[in-house]
mmCIF file of C-alpha atoms and ligand atoms in Angstrom:
data_model
loop_
_atom_site.group_PDB
_atom_site.id
_atom_site.type_symbol
_atom_site.label_atom_id
_atom_site.label_comp_id
_atom_site.label_asym_id
_atom_site.label_seq_id
_atom_site.Cartn_x
_atom_site.Cartn_y
_atom_site.Cartn_z
ATOM 1 C CA MET A 1 -0.096 0.263 0.181
ATOM 2 C CA ALA A 2 1.038 3.414 -0.578
ATOM 3 C CA GLN A 3 2.400 5.193 2.361
ATOM 4 C CA LEU A 4 3.779 8.470 0.941
ATOM 5 C CA ALA A 5 1.113 10.997 -0.884
ATOM 6 C CA ILE A 6 3.427 11.501 -3.613
ATOM 7 C CA THR A 7 2.964 7.365 -4.918
ATOM 8 C CA GLY A 8 -0.938 7.792 -3.649
ATOM 9 C CA GLY A 9 -0.484 7.705 0.279
ATOM 10 C CA GLU A 10 -2.753 10.154 2.573
ATOM 11 C CA PRO A 11 -0.939 13.071 3.325
ATOM 12 C CA THR A 12 0.927 14.168 6.434
ATOM 13 C CA ARG A 13 -1.549 16.821 6.124
ATOM 14 C CA ARG A 14 -4.521 18.719 4.586
ATOM 15 C CA ALA A 15 -5.224 22.086 6.175
ATOM 16 C CA PRO A 16 -3.371 24.771 4.850
ATOM 17 C CA PHE A 17 -0.773 26.732 6.254
ATOM 18 C CA PRO A 18 -2.236 30.829 7.721
ATOM 19 C CA SER A 19 -2.758 32.629 4.503
ATOM 20 C CA TRP A 20 -0.866 36.234 3.901
ATOM 21 C CA PRO A 21 -1.536 38.887 4.529
ATOM 22 C CA VAL A 22 -3.265 39.388 7.772
ATOM 23 C CA ILE A 23 -6.184 41.827 7.170
ATOM 24 C CA THR A 24 -7.521 43.566 10.328
ATOM 25 C CA PRO A 25 -10.454 46.040 10.850
ATOM 26 C CA ALA A 26 -7.680 49.003 11.264
ATOM 27 C CA ASP A 27 -6.727 47.889 7.390
ATOM 28 C CA GLN A 28 -10.020 48.652 6.851
ATOM 29 C CA ALA A 29 -10.482 51.903 8.135
ATOM 30 C CA VAL A 30 -7.171 53.732 7.054
ATOM 31 C CA LEU A 31 -8.139 52.756 3.815
ATOM 32 C CA LEU A 32 -11.713 54.850 3.848
ATOM 33 C CA GLU A 33 -9.687 57.470 6.172
ATOM 34 C CA VAL A 34 -7.563 58.380 3.117
ATOM 35 C CA LEU A 35 -10.115 57.769 0.463
ATOM 36 C CA ASN A 36 -12.650 60.177 2.052
ATOM 37 C CA SER A 37 -9.993 62.722 2.592
ATOM 38 C CA GLY A 38 -9.566 63.256 -0.906
ATOM 39 C CA ARG A 39 -5.610 63.581 -0.516
ATOM 40 C CA TRP A 40 -4.119 60.736 -1.737
ATOM 41 C CA PHE A 41 -1.247 62.476 -2.643
ATOM 42 C CA LEU A 42 2.023 63.399 -0.387
ATOM 43 C CA ALA A 43 0.279 64.237 3.008
ATOM 44 C CA ASP A 44 0.045 62.825 6.266
ATOM 45 C CA LYS A 45 0.415 59.167 5.581
ATOM 46 C CA VAL A 46 3.837 59.317 3.559
ATOM 47 C CA ALA A 47 4.968 61.349 6.440
ATOM 48 C CA SER A 48 3.688 59.840 9.062
ATOM 49 C CA PHE A 49 5.100 56.609 7.885
ATOM 50 C CA GLU A 50 8.276 57.822 7.163
ATOM 51 C CA LYS A 51 9.173 58.840 10.462
ATOM 52 C CA ALA A 52 7.610 55.828 11.918
ATOM 53 C CA PHE A 53 8.986 53.170 9.508
ATOM 54 C CA ALA A 54 12.557 55.052 9.575
ATOM 55 C CA ALA A 55 12.733 55.155 13.747
ATOM 56 C CA PHE A 56 11.258 51.188 13.878
ATOM 57 C CA GLN A 57 14.697 50.713 11.922
ATOM 58 C CA ASP A 58 17.079 52.584 13.843
ATOM 59 C CA ALA A 59 17.272 54.972 10.982
ATOM 60 C CA GLN A 60 17.768 58.913 11.069
ATOM 61 C CA PHE A 61 16.202 59.217 8.142
ATOM 62 C CA GLY A 62 13.257 57.560 5.925
ATOM 63 C CA VAL A 63 12.259 57.874 2.167
ATOM 64 C CA ALA A 64 9.521 56.267 0.866
ATOM 65 C CA VAL A 65 8.879 54.956 -2.324
ATOM 66 C CA SER A 66 7.193 53.044 -4.878
ATOM 67 C CA ASN A 67 9.178 49.195 -4.742
ATOM 68 C CA GLY A 68 12.162 47.684 -3.635
ATOM 69 C CA THR A 69 13.779 47.937 -6.793
ATOM 70 C CA VAL A 70 13.254 51.299 -7.290
ATOM 71 C CA ALA A 71 15.031 52.039 -3.405
ATOM 72 C CA LEU A 72 17.573 50.004 -4.544
ATOM 73 C CA GLN A 73 18.354 52.604 -7.835
ATOM 74 C CA VAL A 74 17.730 55.585 -5.515
ATOM 75 C CA ALA A 75 20.243 54.321 -2.999
ATOM 76 C CA LEU A 76 22.772 54.347 -5.823
ATOM 77 C CA GLU A 77 22.106 57.237 -7.214
ATOM 78 C CA ALA A 78 22.347 59.008 -4.011
ATOM 79 C CA ILE A 79 26.141 57.615 -3.880
ATOM 80 C CA SER A 80 26.397 59.365 -7.325
ATOM 81 C CA LEU A 81 26.977 55.796 -8.926
ATOM 82 C CA GLN A 82 28.745 56.957 -12.456
ATOM 83 C CA THR A 83 28.555 54.580 -15.637
ATOM 84 C CA GLY A 84 30.479 51.558 -15.789
ATOM 85 C CA ASP A 85 31.228 51.994 -11.947
ATOM 86 C CA GLU A 86 31.214 48.335 -9.986
ATOM 87 C CA VAL A 87 29.056 47.261 -7.451
ATOM 88 C CA ILE A 88 29.244 43.543 -5.795
ATOM 89 C CA VAL A 89 26.460 42.036 -5.163
ATOM 90 C CA PRO A 90 25.735 38.603 -3.708
ATOM 91 C CA ALA A 91 24.980 35.784 -6.443
ATOM 92 C CA TYR A 92 22.082 34.353 -4.348
ATOM 93 C CA THR A 93 19.634 37.082 -4.047
ATOM 94 C CA PHE A 94 16.385 38.541 -5.932
ATOM 95 C CA ILE A 95 17.248 39.640 -9.287
ATOM 96 C CA ALA A 96 16.227 43.374 -8.505
ATOM 97 C CA THR A 97 19.539 43.468 -6.236
ATOM 98 C CA ALA A 98 22.087 43.274 -9.177
ATOM 99 C CA SER A 99 19.071 44.441 -11.920
ATOM 100 C CA SER A 100 18.884 47.925 -10.069
ATOM 101 C CA VAL A 101 23.006 48.228 -10.550
ATOM 102 C CA ALA A 102 22.885 47.764 -14.208
ATOM 103 C CA MET A 103 19.344 49.980 -14.571
ATOM 104 C CA VAL A 104 21.450 52.941 -13.551
ATOM 105 C CA GLY A 105 24.082 52.513 -15.508
ATOM 106 C CA GLY A 106 26.569 50.236 -13.283
ATOM 107 C CA ILE A 107 28.006 47.109 -13.608
ATOM 108 C CA PRO A 108 27.386 44.458 -10.828
ATOM 109 C CA ILE A 109 30.123 41.675 -9.793
ATOM 110 C CA PHE A 110 28.140 38.620 -8.183
ATOM 111 C CA ALA A 111 30.290 37.589 -4.955
ATOM 112 C CA ASP A 112 29.698 34.170 -3.410
ATOM 113 C CA VAL A 113 27.871 33.456 -0.478
ATOM 114 C CA GLN A 114 29.478 31.803 2.731
ATOM 115 C CA PRO A 115 27.493 28.196 3.655
ATOM 116 C CA GLY A 116 26.845 28.753 6.535
ATOM 117 C CA THR A 117 24.660 31.618 5.672
ATOM 118 C CA TYR A 118 23.720 31.692 2.575
ATOM 119 C CA ASN A 119 24.692 35.320 3.206
ATOM 120 C CA LEU A 120 27.475 36.849 1.531
ATOM 121 C CA CYS A 121 30.956 35.910 1.871
ATOM 122 C CA PRO A 122 33.651 38.929 3.132
ATOM 123 C CA ASP A 123 36.251 37.364 1.399
ATOM 124 C CA SER A 124 34.760 36.694 -1.976
ATOM 125 C CA VAL A 125 33.695 40.591 -1.325
ATOM 126 C CA GLU A 126 37.255 41.278 -1.087
ATOM 127 C CA ALA A 127 38.804 39.514 -3.916
ATOM 128 C CA ALA A 128 36.551 40.653 -6.409
ATOM 129 C CA ILE A 129 37.620 44.525 -5.561
ATOM 130 C CA THR A 130 38.539 46.760 -8.230
ATOM 131 C CA GLU A 131 39.729 50.486 -8.581
ATOM 132 C CA ARG A 132 35.986 50.775 -9.898
ATOM 133 C CA THR A 133 34.524 49.385 -6.832
ATOM 134 C CA ARG A 134 31.458 51.872 -5.588
ATOM 135 C CA ALA A 135 30.042 49.924 -3.483
ATOM 136 C CA ILE A 136 29.118 46.516 -1.666
ATOM 137 C CA ILE A 137 24.670 45.868 -1.194
ATOM 138 C CA ALA A 138 24.706 42.694 0.823
ATOM 139 C CA VAL A 139 21.616 41.306 1.106
ATOM 140 C CA HIS A 140 20.270 40.064 4.400
ATOM 141 C CA VAL A 141 19.130 36.886 2.687
ATOM 142 C CA ALA A 142 15.953 35.308 4.122
ATOM 143 C CA GLY A 143 15.640 38.236 6.970
ATOM 144 C CA ARG A 144 18.941 36.959 8.347
ATOM 145 C CA PRO A 145 21.792 39.747 8.613
ATOM 146 C CA ALA A 146 24.248 39.418 6.430
ATOM 147 C CA ASP A 147 28.026 39.896 8.544
ATOM 148 C CA LEU A 148 27.672 43.554 9.235
ATOM 149 C CA ASP A 149 30.729 43.830 11.137
ATOM 150 C CA ALA A 150 33.122 42.440 8.182
ATOM 151 C CA LEU A 151 31.451 43.756 5.536
ATOM 152 C CA GLY A 152 31.183 47.195 7.256
ATOM 153 C CA GLU A 153 34.914 47.089 8.058
ATOM 154 C CA LEU A 154 35.799 46.170 4.456
ATOM 155 C CA ALA A 155 33.994 49.224 3.028
ATOM 156 C CA ARG A 156 35.993 51.547 5.459
ATOM 157 C CA ARG A 157 38.938 50.023 4.531
ATOM 158 C CA HIS A 158 38.222 50.533 0.532
ATOM 159 C CA LYS A 159 36.796 53.678 1.004
ATOM 160 C CA ILE A 160 33.399 52.505 -0.271
ATOM 161 C CA TYR A 161 29.455 52.224 0.348
ATOM 162 C CA LEU A 162 27.951 49.785 1.799
ATOM 163 C CA ILE A 163 23.877 49.075 1.203
ATOM 164 C CA GLU A 164 22.093 46.844 2.779
ATOM 165 C CA ASP A 165 19.511 45.308 0.781
ATOM 166 C CA SER A 166 16.821 44.363 3.439
ATOM 167 C CA ALA A 167 13.697 43.862 1.438
ATOM 168 C CA GLN A 168 13.743 40.644 3.602
ATOM 169 C CA ALA A 169 14.365 41.865 6.388
ATOM 170 C CA HIS A 170 11.788 44.121 8.438
ATOM 171 C CA ALA A 171 12.662 44.089 11.953
ATOM 172 C CA ALA A 172 15.549 42.376 11.799
ATOM 173 C CA ALA A 173 18.323 43.335 13.975
ATOM 174 C CA TRP A 174 22.430 42.619 14.106
ATOM 175 C CA LYS A 175 24.103 43.126 17.520
ATOM 176 C CA GLY A 176 20.590 44.926 19.086
ATOM 177 C CA ARG A 177 20.425 47.291 16.305
ATOM 178 C CA LYS A 178 17.626 46.942 13.696
ATOM 179 C CA VAL A 179 19.443 46.905 9.925
ATOM 180 C CA GLY A 180 19.038 49.459 7.247
ATOM 181 C CA ALA A 181 20.964 52.724 8.253
ATOM 182 C CA ILE A 182 24.124 50.448 9.792
ATOM 183 C CA GLY A 183 25.478 50.404 6.487
ATOM 184 C CA ASP A 184 25.439 53.724 4.712
ATOM 185 C CA LEU A 185 21.999 53.291 3.181
ATOM 186 C CA GLY A 186 19.108 50.500 3.387
ATOM 187 C CA THR A 187 16.286 49.849 1.095
ATOM 188 C CA PHE A 188 13.325 47.399 2.378
ATOM 189 C CA SER A 189 10.394 46.658 -0.238
ATOM 190 C CA PHE A 190 6.725 46.244 0.595
ATOM 191 C CA GLN A 191 5.760 43.812 -2.050
ATOM 192 C CA ALA A 192 3.004 41.509 -1.390
ATOM 193 C CA SER A 193 5.140 38.767 0.186
ATOM 194 C CA LYS A 194 7.208 41.098 2.584
ATOM 195 C CA ASN A 195 7.227 40.623 6.128
ATOM 196 C CA LEU A 196 5.422 43.912 5.689
ATOM 197 C CA ASN A 197 3.236 44.880 2.743
ATOM 198 C CA ALA A 198 1.077 46.965 1.330
ATOM 199 C CA GLY A 199 1.122 45.120 -2.361
ATOM 200 C CA GLU A 200 3.834 47.642 -3.286
ATOM 201 C CA GLY A 201 6.074 49.840 -1.458
ATOM 202 C CA GLY A 202 9.905 50.690 -1.316
ATOM 203 C CA PHE A 203 11.788 52.312 1.422
ATOM 204 C CA VAL A 204 15.368 54.065 1.836
ATOM 205 C CA THR A 205 16.953 54.776 5.371
ATOM 206 C CA THR A 206 19.930 56.600 6.245
ATOM 207 C CA ASP A 207 21.479 58.492 9.433
ATOM 208 C CA ASP A 208 23.461 60.623 6.838
ATOM 209 C CA ARG A 209 21.711 63.844 6.015
ATOM 210 C CA ARG A 210 23.075 64.880 2.511
ATOM 211 C CA LEU A 211 22.191 60.868 1.129
ATOM 212 C CA ALA A 212 18.820 61.235 2.403
ATOM 213 C CA GLU A 213 18.745 64.167 0.776
ATOM 214 C CA ARG A 214 19.964 63.186 -2.549
ATOM 215 C CA ALA A 215 17.964 60.108 -1.908
ATOM 216 C CA TRP A 216 14.443 62.523 -1.221
ATOM 217 C CA SER A 217 15.534 64.897 -4.424
ATOM 218 C CA LEU A 218 15.688 61.842 -6.545
ATOM 219 C CA HIS A 219 12.444 60.024 -6.406
ATOM 220 C CA ASN A 220 10.319 63.456 -6.231
ATOM 221 C CA CYS A 221 11.941 64.565 -9.771
ATOM 222 C CA GLY A 222 14.647 65.809 -8.618
ATOM 223 C CA ARG A 223 13.315 69.092 -6.262
ATOM 224 C CA ALA A 224 15.100 69.914 -3.322
ATOM 225 C CA PRO A 225 13.972 69.621 0.266
ATOM 226 C CA GLU A 226 13.467 73.248 0.945
ATOM 227 C CA GLY A 227 12.950 74.650 -3.059
ATOM 228 C CA ALA A 228 10.329 75.823 -5.500
ATOM 229 C CA TRP A 229 7.573 72.879 -6.777
ATOM 230 C CA TYR A 230 9.453 74.026 -10.285
ATOM 231 C CA GLU A 231 12.781 74.313 -9.524
ATOM 232 C CA HIS A 232 14.787 71.110 -9.728
ATOM 233 C CA PRO A 233 18.637 71.181 -9.227
ATOM 234 C CA LEU A 234 18.293 67.124 -10.109
ATOM 235 C CA VAL A 235 17.265 65.050 -12.724
ATOM 236 C CA GLY A 236 15.301 62.367 -10.440
ATOM 237 C CA GLY A 237 12.328 60.579 -11.347
ATOM 238 C CA ASN A 238 8.974 60.287 -9.791
ATOM 239 C CA TYR A 239 9.467 57.282 -7.401
ATOM 240 C CA ARG A 240 6.755 58.278 -5.005
ATOM 241 C CA LEU A 241 4.363 56.278 -2.680
ATOM 242 C CA GLY A 242 0.789 57.322 -2.616
ATOM 243 C CA GLU A 243 -1.430 58.032 0.759
ATOM 244 C CA PHE A 244 -3.636 54.703 0.683
ATOM 245 C CA GLN A 245 -0.256 52.342 0.414
ATOM 246 C CA ALA A 246 1.196 54.939 3.223
ATOM 247 C CA GLY A 247 -1.892 54.405 4.751
ATOM 248 C CA LEU A 248 -2.229 50.448 5.110
ATOM 249 C CA LEU A 249 1.342 50.582 5.787
ATOM 250 C CA LEU A 250 0.906 52.361 8.861
ATOM 251 C CA SER A 251 -1.740 50.144 10.249
ATOM 252 C CA GLN A 252 -0.183 46.717 9.200
ATOM 253 C CA MET A 253 3.039 48.071 10.841
ATOM 254 C CA GLY A 254 1.322 47.650 13.981
ATOM 255 C CA ASN A 255 0.959 43.620 13.607
ATOM 256 C CA LEU A 256 5.036 43.636 12.346
ATOM 257 C CA GLU A 257 6.545 43.464 16.002
ATOM 258 C CA ALA A 258 3.958 40.365 17.326
ATOM 259 C CA GLN A 259 3.954 38.414 13.450
ATOM 260 C CA THR A 260 8.395 39.190 14.097
ATOM 261 C CA ALA A 261 7.936 37.557 17.554
ATOM 262 C CA ARG A 262 5.876 34.696 16.242
ATOM 263 C CA ARG A 263 8.028 33.387 13.872
ATOM 264 C CA THR A 264 11.069 33.714 15.553
ATOM 265 C CA ARG A 265 9.668 31.362 18.195
ATOM 266 C CA ASN A 266 8.289 28.826 15.317
ATOM 267 C CA ALA A 267 11.389 29.019 13.545
ATOM 268 C CA GLU A 268 13.339 28.135 16.489
ATOM 269 C CA LEU A 269 11.184 25.613 17.602
ATOM 270 C CA LEU A 270 11.476 24.223 14.051
ATOM 271 C CA THR A 271 15.258 24.389 13.851
ATOM 272 C CA VAL A 272 15.302 22.259 16.730
ATOM 273 C CA LEU A 273 12.644 19.781 15.628
ATOM 274 C CA LEU A 274 15.124 19.512 12.367
ATOM 275 C CA GLY A 275 18.187 19.068 14.909
ATOM 276 C CA GLY A 276 16.710 15.525 15.174
ATOM 277 C CA ILE A 277 16.348 14.518 11.613
ATOM 278 C CA GLU A 278 19.632 13.049 10.171
ATOM 279 C CA GLY A 279 19.985 14.717 6.543
ATOM 280 C CA VAL A 280 18.695 18.271 7.273
ATOM 281 C CA SER A 281 19.342 20.966 9.083
ATOM 282 C CA SER A 282 18.955 24.528 9.798
ATOM 283 C CA LEU A 283 21.725 27.598 8.496
ATOM 284 C CA ASP A 284 24.606 28.347 11.295
ATOM 285 C CA PRO A 285 23.410 30.374 14.660
ATOM 286 C CA ASP A 286 25.387 33.641 15.072
ATOM 287 C CA SER A 287 24.815 35.243 18.394
ATOM 288 C CA ARG A 288 25.401 38.670 16.586
ATOM 289 C CA ILE A 289 22.120 38.029 15.081
ATOM 290 C CA THR A 290 18.990 39.689 17.591
ATOM 291 C CA THR A 291 16.239 39.504 15.874
ATOM 292 C CA HIS A 292 15.889 37.133 13.085
ATOM 293 C CA ALA A 293 13.290 38.638 10.345
ATOM 294 C CA ASN A 294 12.371 34.807 8.704
ATOM 295 C CA HIS A 295 10.800 36.202 5.879
ATOM 296 C CA LEU A 296 11.874 32.241 4.358
ATOM 297 C CA TYR A 297 12.804 29.740 6.617
ATOM 298 C CA ILE A 298 16.174 27.845 5.216
ATOM 299 C CA ILE A 299 15.982 24.086 5.540
ATOM 300 C CA ARG A 300 19.752 22.662 4.101
ATOM 301 C CA TYR A 301 19.047 19.471 2.701
ATOM 302 C CA GLN A 302 21.564 16.525 1.945
ATOM 303 C CA ALA A 303 20.721 13.697 -0.111
ATOM 304 C CA LYS A 304 22.634 11.423 1.468
ATOM 305 C CA GLY A 305 20.143 11.163 4.694
ATOM 306 C CA PHE A 306 17.837 10.109 3.045
ATOM 307 C CA GLY A 307 18.632 7.413 0.632
ATOM 308 C CA GLY A 308 19.613 9.302 -2.166
ATOM 309 C CA LEU A 309 16.891 11.046 -3.307
ATOM 310 C CA THR A 310 17.291 14.446 -4.788
ATOM 311 C CA ARG A 311 16.439 17.989 -3.128
ATOM 312 C CA ASP A 312 13.931 18.346 -6.658
ATOM 313 C CA ARG A 313 12.313 14.920 -5.601
ATOM 314 C CA PHE A 314 12.232 15.695 -1.839
ATOM 315 C CA ILE A 315 10.550 19.089 -2.512
ATOM 316 C CA ALA A 316 8.116 16.975 -4.683
ATOM 317 C CA ALA A 317 7.203 14.635 -1.998
ATOM 318 C CA LEU A 318 6.986 17.274 1.163
ATOM 319 C CA GLN A 319 4.828 19.404 -1.156
ATOM 320 C CA GLN A 320 2.190 16.031 -1.548
ATOM 321 C CA GLU A 321 2.612 15.477 1.871
ATOM 322 C CA GLY A 322 0.974 18.901 1.900
ATOM 323 C CA ILE A 323 3.834 21.058 3.414
ATOM 324 C CA PRO A 324 4.705 23.902 0.182
ATOM 325 C CA CYS A 325 8.154 24.813 -0.385
ATOM 326 C CA SER A 326 10.244 25.228 -2.668
ATOM 327 C CA SER A 327 14.110 25.368 -4.074
ATOM 328 C CA GLY A 328 14.543 29.565 -4.083
ATOM 329 C CA TYR A 329 16.802 30.832 -6.691
ATOM 330 C CA LYS A 330 19.182 30.410 -9.465
ATOM 331 C CA PRO A 331 22.670 31.414 -9.438
ATOM 332 C CA LEU A 332 21.774 35.168 -10.397
ATOM 333 C CA TYR A 333 24.601 35.505 -13.071
ATOM 334 C CA LYS A 334 23.173 33.183 -15.321
ATOM 335 C CA GLU A 335 20.104 34.884 -15.984
ATOM 336 C CA ALA A 336 19.928 36.263 -19.641
ATOM 337 C CA ALA A 337 19.331 39.577 -18.469
ATOM 338 C CA PHE A 338 22.995 40.337 -17.786
ATOM 339 C CA ARG A 339 24.879 38.862 -20.482
ATOM 340 C CA THR A 340 22.166 40.967 -22.755
ATOM 341 C CA LYS A 341 22.689 43.936 -20.653
ATOM 342 C CA PHE A 342 26.433 44.304 -21.841
ATOM 343 C CA GLN A 343 27.127 42.102 -24.984
ATOM 344 C CA ASP A 344 27.538 45.677 -27.020
ATOM 345 C CA THR A 345 28.870 47.435 -24.529
ATOM 346 C CA SER A 346 31.349 49.375 -24.621
ATOM 347 C CA LEU A 347 32.235 50.276 -20.556
ATOM 348 C CA VAL A 348 35.225 48.399 -19.769
ATOM 349 C CA SER A 349 35.718 46.575 -16.261
ATOM 350 C CA PRO A 350 38.878 46.364 -14.431
ATOM 351 C CA TYR A 351 37.032 43.395 -12.789
ATOM 352 C CA PHE A 352 35.979 41.526 -16.356
ATOM 353 C CA LYS A 353 39.581 42.812 -18.039
ATOM 354 C CA GLY A 354 36.909 43.816 -20.644
ATOM 355 C CA LYS A 355 33.565 43.996 -21.094
ATOM 356 C CA PRO A 356 31.743 42.398 -18.422
ATOM 357 C CA ASP A 357 31.226 38.504 -19.418
ATOM 358 C CA TYR A 358 29.294 36.271 -17.352
ATOM 359 C CA ASP A 359 29.581 33.479 -18.769
ATOM 360 C CA ARG A 360 32.892 33.098 -16.918
ATOM 361 C CA VAL A 361 31.856 33.711 -13.335
ATOM 362 C CA CYS A 362 31.112 30.794 -11.089
ATOM 363 C CA CYS A 363 30.398 30.780 -6.943
ATOM 364 C CA PRO A 364 30.596 27.743 -6.221
ATOM 365 C CA GLN A 365 28.208 27.556 -3.020
ATOM 366 C CA VAL A 366 25.923 29.074 -4.566
ATOM 367 C CA GLU A 367 26.194 27.263 -7.475
ATOM 368 C CA ARG A 368 26.058 23.673 -4.761
ATOM 369 C CA ILE A 369 22.735 25.190 -2.772
ATOM 370 C CA CYS A 370 20.889 26.363 -6.064
ATOM 371 C CA ALA A 371 21.179 22.884 -7.367
ATOM 372 C CA GLU A 372 21.157 20.348 -4.405
ATOM 373 C CA GLU A 373 20.993 21.902 -0.792
ATOM 374 C CA ALA A 374 18.521 25.265 -0.610
ATOM 375 C CA VAL A 375 15.018 23.808 0.822
ATOM 376 C CA TRP A 376 12.690 27.078 1.025
ATOM 377 C CA LEU A 377 9.543 27.538 3.338
ATOM 378 C CA THR A 378 7.647 30.808 3.352
ATOM 379 C CA GLN A 379 6.977 33.239 6.174
ATOM 380 C CA ASN A 380 3.541 33.109 6.444
ATOM 381 C CA MET A 381 3.717 28.756 7.714
ATOM 382 C CA LEU A 382 5.997 30.646 10.484
ATOM 383 C CA LEU A 383 2.849 32.655 11.665
ATOM 384 C CA GLY A 384 0.261 29.670 13.221
ATOM 385 C CA PRO A 385 0.435 27.045 16.217
ATOM 386 C CA GLU A 386 3.560 25.118 17.150
ATOM 387 C CA ASP A 387 1.854 22.232 15.786
ATOM 388 C CA ASP A 388 2.624 23.426 12.244
ATOM 389 C CA MET A 389 6.135 22.960 13.264
ATOM 390 C CA ARG A 390 5.699 19.443 14.053
ATOM 391 C CA ASP A 391 3.733 18.734 10.756
ATOM 392 C CA ILE A 392 6.602 19.855 8.657
ATOM 393 C CA THR A 393 9.071 17.615 10.847
ATOM 394 C CA ARG A 394 6.666 14.639 10.569
ATOM 395 C CA ALA A 395 6.284 14.787 6.667
ATOM 396 C CA ILE A 396 10.164 14.944 6.296
ATOM 397 C CA ARG A 397 10.793 11.749 8.537
ATOM 398 C CA LYS A 398 8.281 10.079 6.688
ATOM 399 C CA ILE A 399 9.936 10.719 3.108
ATOM 400 C CA GLN A 400 12.638 9.596 5.038
ATOM 401 C CA GLU A 401 11.983 6.423 6.166
ATOM 402 C CA HIS A 402 9.805 5.527 2.839
ATOM 403 C CA ALA A 403 12.588 7.197 0.361
ATOM 404 C CA GLY A 404 13.822 3.518 -0.536
ATOM 405 C CA GLU A 405 9.382 3.788 -2.340
ATOM 406 C CA LEU A 406 11.023 6.557 -4.183
ATOM 407 C CA GLY A 407 14.306 5.858 -6.266
ATOM 408 C CA ASN A 408 15.798 9.140 -6.911
HETATM 409 C C1 PLP B 501 11.920 41.646 -3.163
HETATM 410 C C2 PLP B 501 12.815 42.069 -2.993
HETATM 411 C C3 PLP B 501 13.522 43.030 -3.924
HETATM 412 C C4 PLP B 501 12.300 43.809 -4.611
HETATM 413 O O1 PLP B 501 11.151 44.760 -3.994
HETATM 414 P P1 PLP B 501 10.418 44.907 -5.013
HETATM 415 O O2 PLP B 501 9.293 45.418 -4.247
HETATM 416 O O3 PLP B 501 9.471 43.504 -5.047
HETATM 417 O O4 PLP B 501 10.613 45.821 -6.261
HETATM 418 C C5 PLP B 501 15.255 43.398 -3.904
HETATM 419 N N1 PLP B 501 15.437 42.641 -3.219
HETATM 420 C C6 PLP B 501 15.292 41.922 -2.880
HETATM 421 C C7 PLP B 501 16.091 40.574 -1.666
HETATM 422 C C8 PLP B 501 14.175 41.263 -2.427
HETATM 423 O O5 PLP B 501 14.121 39.799 -2.197
#
C-alpha cells in the first residue's frame, strides 16, 4: 500500500498554513480615512509612515518610494554611482539587487555566499574589489542579517559604500540594532510577499543627512527638500509612494512586532525539531543576530540522509505531504538579462579585464546551494501554532522512512 502522498498515500497534512496578508479592521479604517479625506498624494500618511518606519528600523532618515527595486536605484544614485562603476552583489538573491545596478549604469559584480549563512562571504567580496568598485550591496537573505561587522570593516577600509538590501529583513537586528542604517544606506520592499506589505512599496533608510536629501530629491523629480515646486537641482524620477499605501503600511506596522515574535518562536522550534533528523539542518546560529526576520525558513537538505533522494524529488514529495516548499533562487549571474545588457557595451570593467562577461562567473557555494541543498518555506508558514512545525518535521521523517520507494 502506498505510504507517501506522492505515490498515492494519505498526505501528512491537509489543512492550509496561515494565509497572507493578515487583514485587520484597522486596515479597512485607514483606507476609508484616506479615501474620504480626498488627499491621496504626499500628505499626512506618507509623512507619518516615513517617520515611523525610519524610527522603527533605528534610522535617522527615511524616504518612502514605490517599490524595493527603485529603492535600490535611488540608493545607488544617492551615492552618485557613475556609468561603469562596479557594485558587488551576492549571486544568491532576488534579481533586483543586481538589475538595479545595471539600470543606473553600473556593472554588477557577483560574489559568493558563505555555506553556513547563505549571505555574502566577506573574502569573496574582498577578492572582487577593484579600483572601480563603488559599493557593496549586502542582502539580508531570508531576513537573516549579513555579517555587517566584516562587510562594514571592508567597506571602510576600501572607502566604498555599504548598502543593505533589507527587502526581506523588516525588524531584523544585528547586535541589538535594527538593520537599514548600519551600512551607509538601506533599502526595503513592501511588495505583497514581504513581512510588511502594501501590495507594492519601498523605502530608503540612512543616518547620513546628505544622502537622505539626495534620495528624497531623486525620488521626487529632482526637487530640493526646501526648494520651490518648479525648481529641480537634480535629474530625478517620480518614485513616490501614494497615501493609500502609506496608510495601509502604518496600520500593518501595528502587527509587525507580534508577527516577528511568533515567527521567531516557531522558527526556533523548527530548528530544534530538524536537529533531530539526519540529512536536514538549519543555517548556522550567530549570537550577533539579535532578531531574525524569518522572511523565509531555509532548510539545508543532504541527499545522503535520504538514501540519495535528490533535493528536487524531496521537494516534490514534501509538497504532496501538504507542506508547501520550493528550491528558491538560481545563480543570478546565469540570467540572460546580464549577458544581454552588456553584450554590445563599450564599457571596460577592471573586474572582468574587459567587457562584462557573465559566462566566466562561477560562485561554487551558490551553485551547490541552488542545485542540491536549499529548501524554502515562506514566512506565513511560521505564523500559526507550534503544531504546524511538528507537521513539517513529521512529513520530513515520513519521506525519510519511505525514501526507498521513490528511487532518486
Ligand atoms: C523583493 C526584493 C527586492 C525588490 O523589491 P520589489 O518591491 O519587489 O521591487 C529586492 N531585493 C530583495 C532581496 C528582495 O527580496
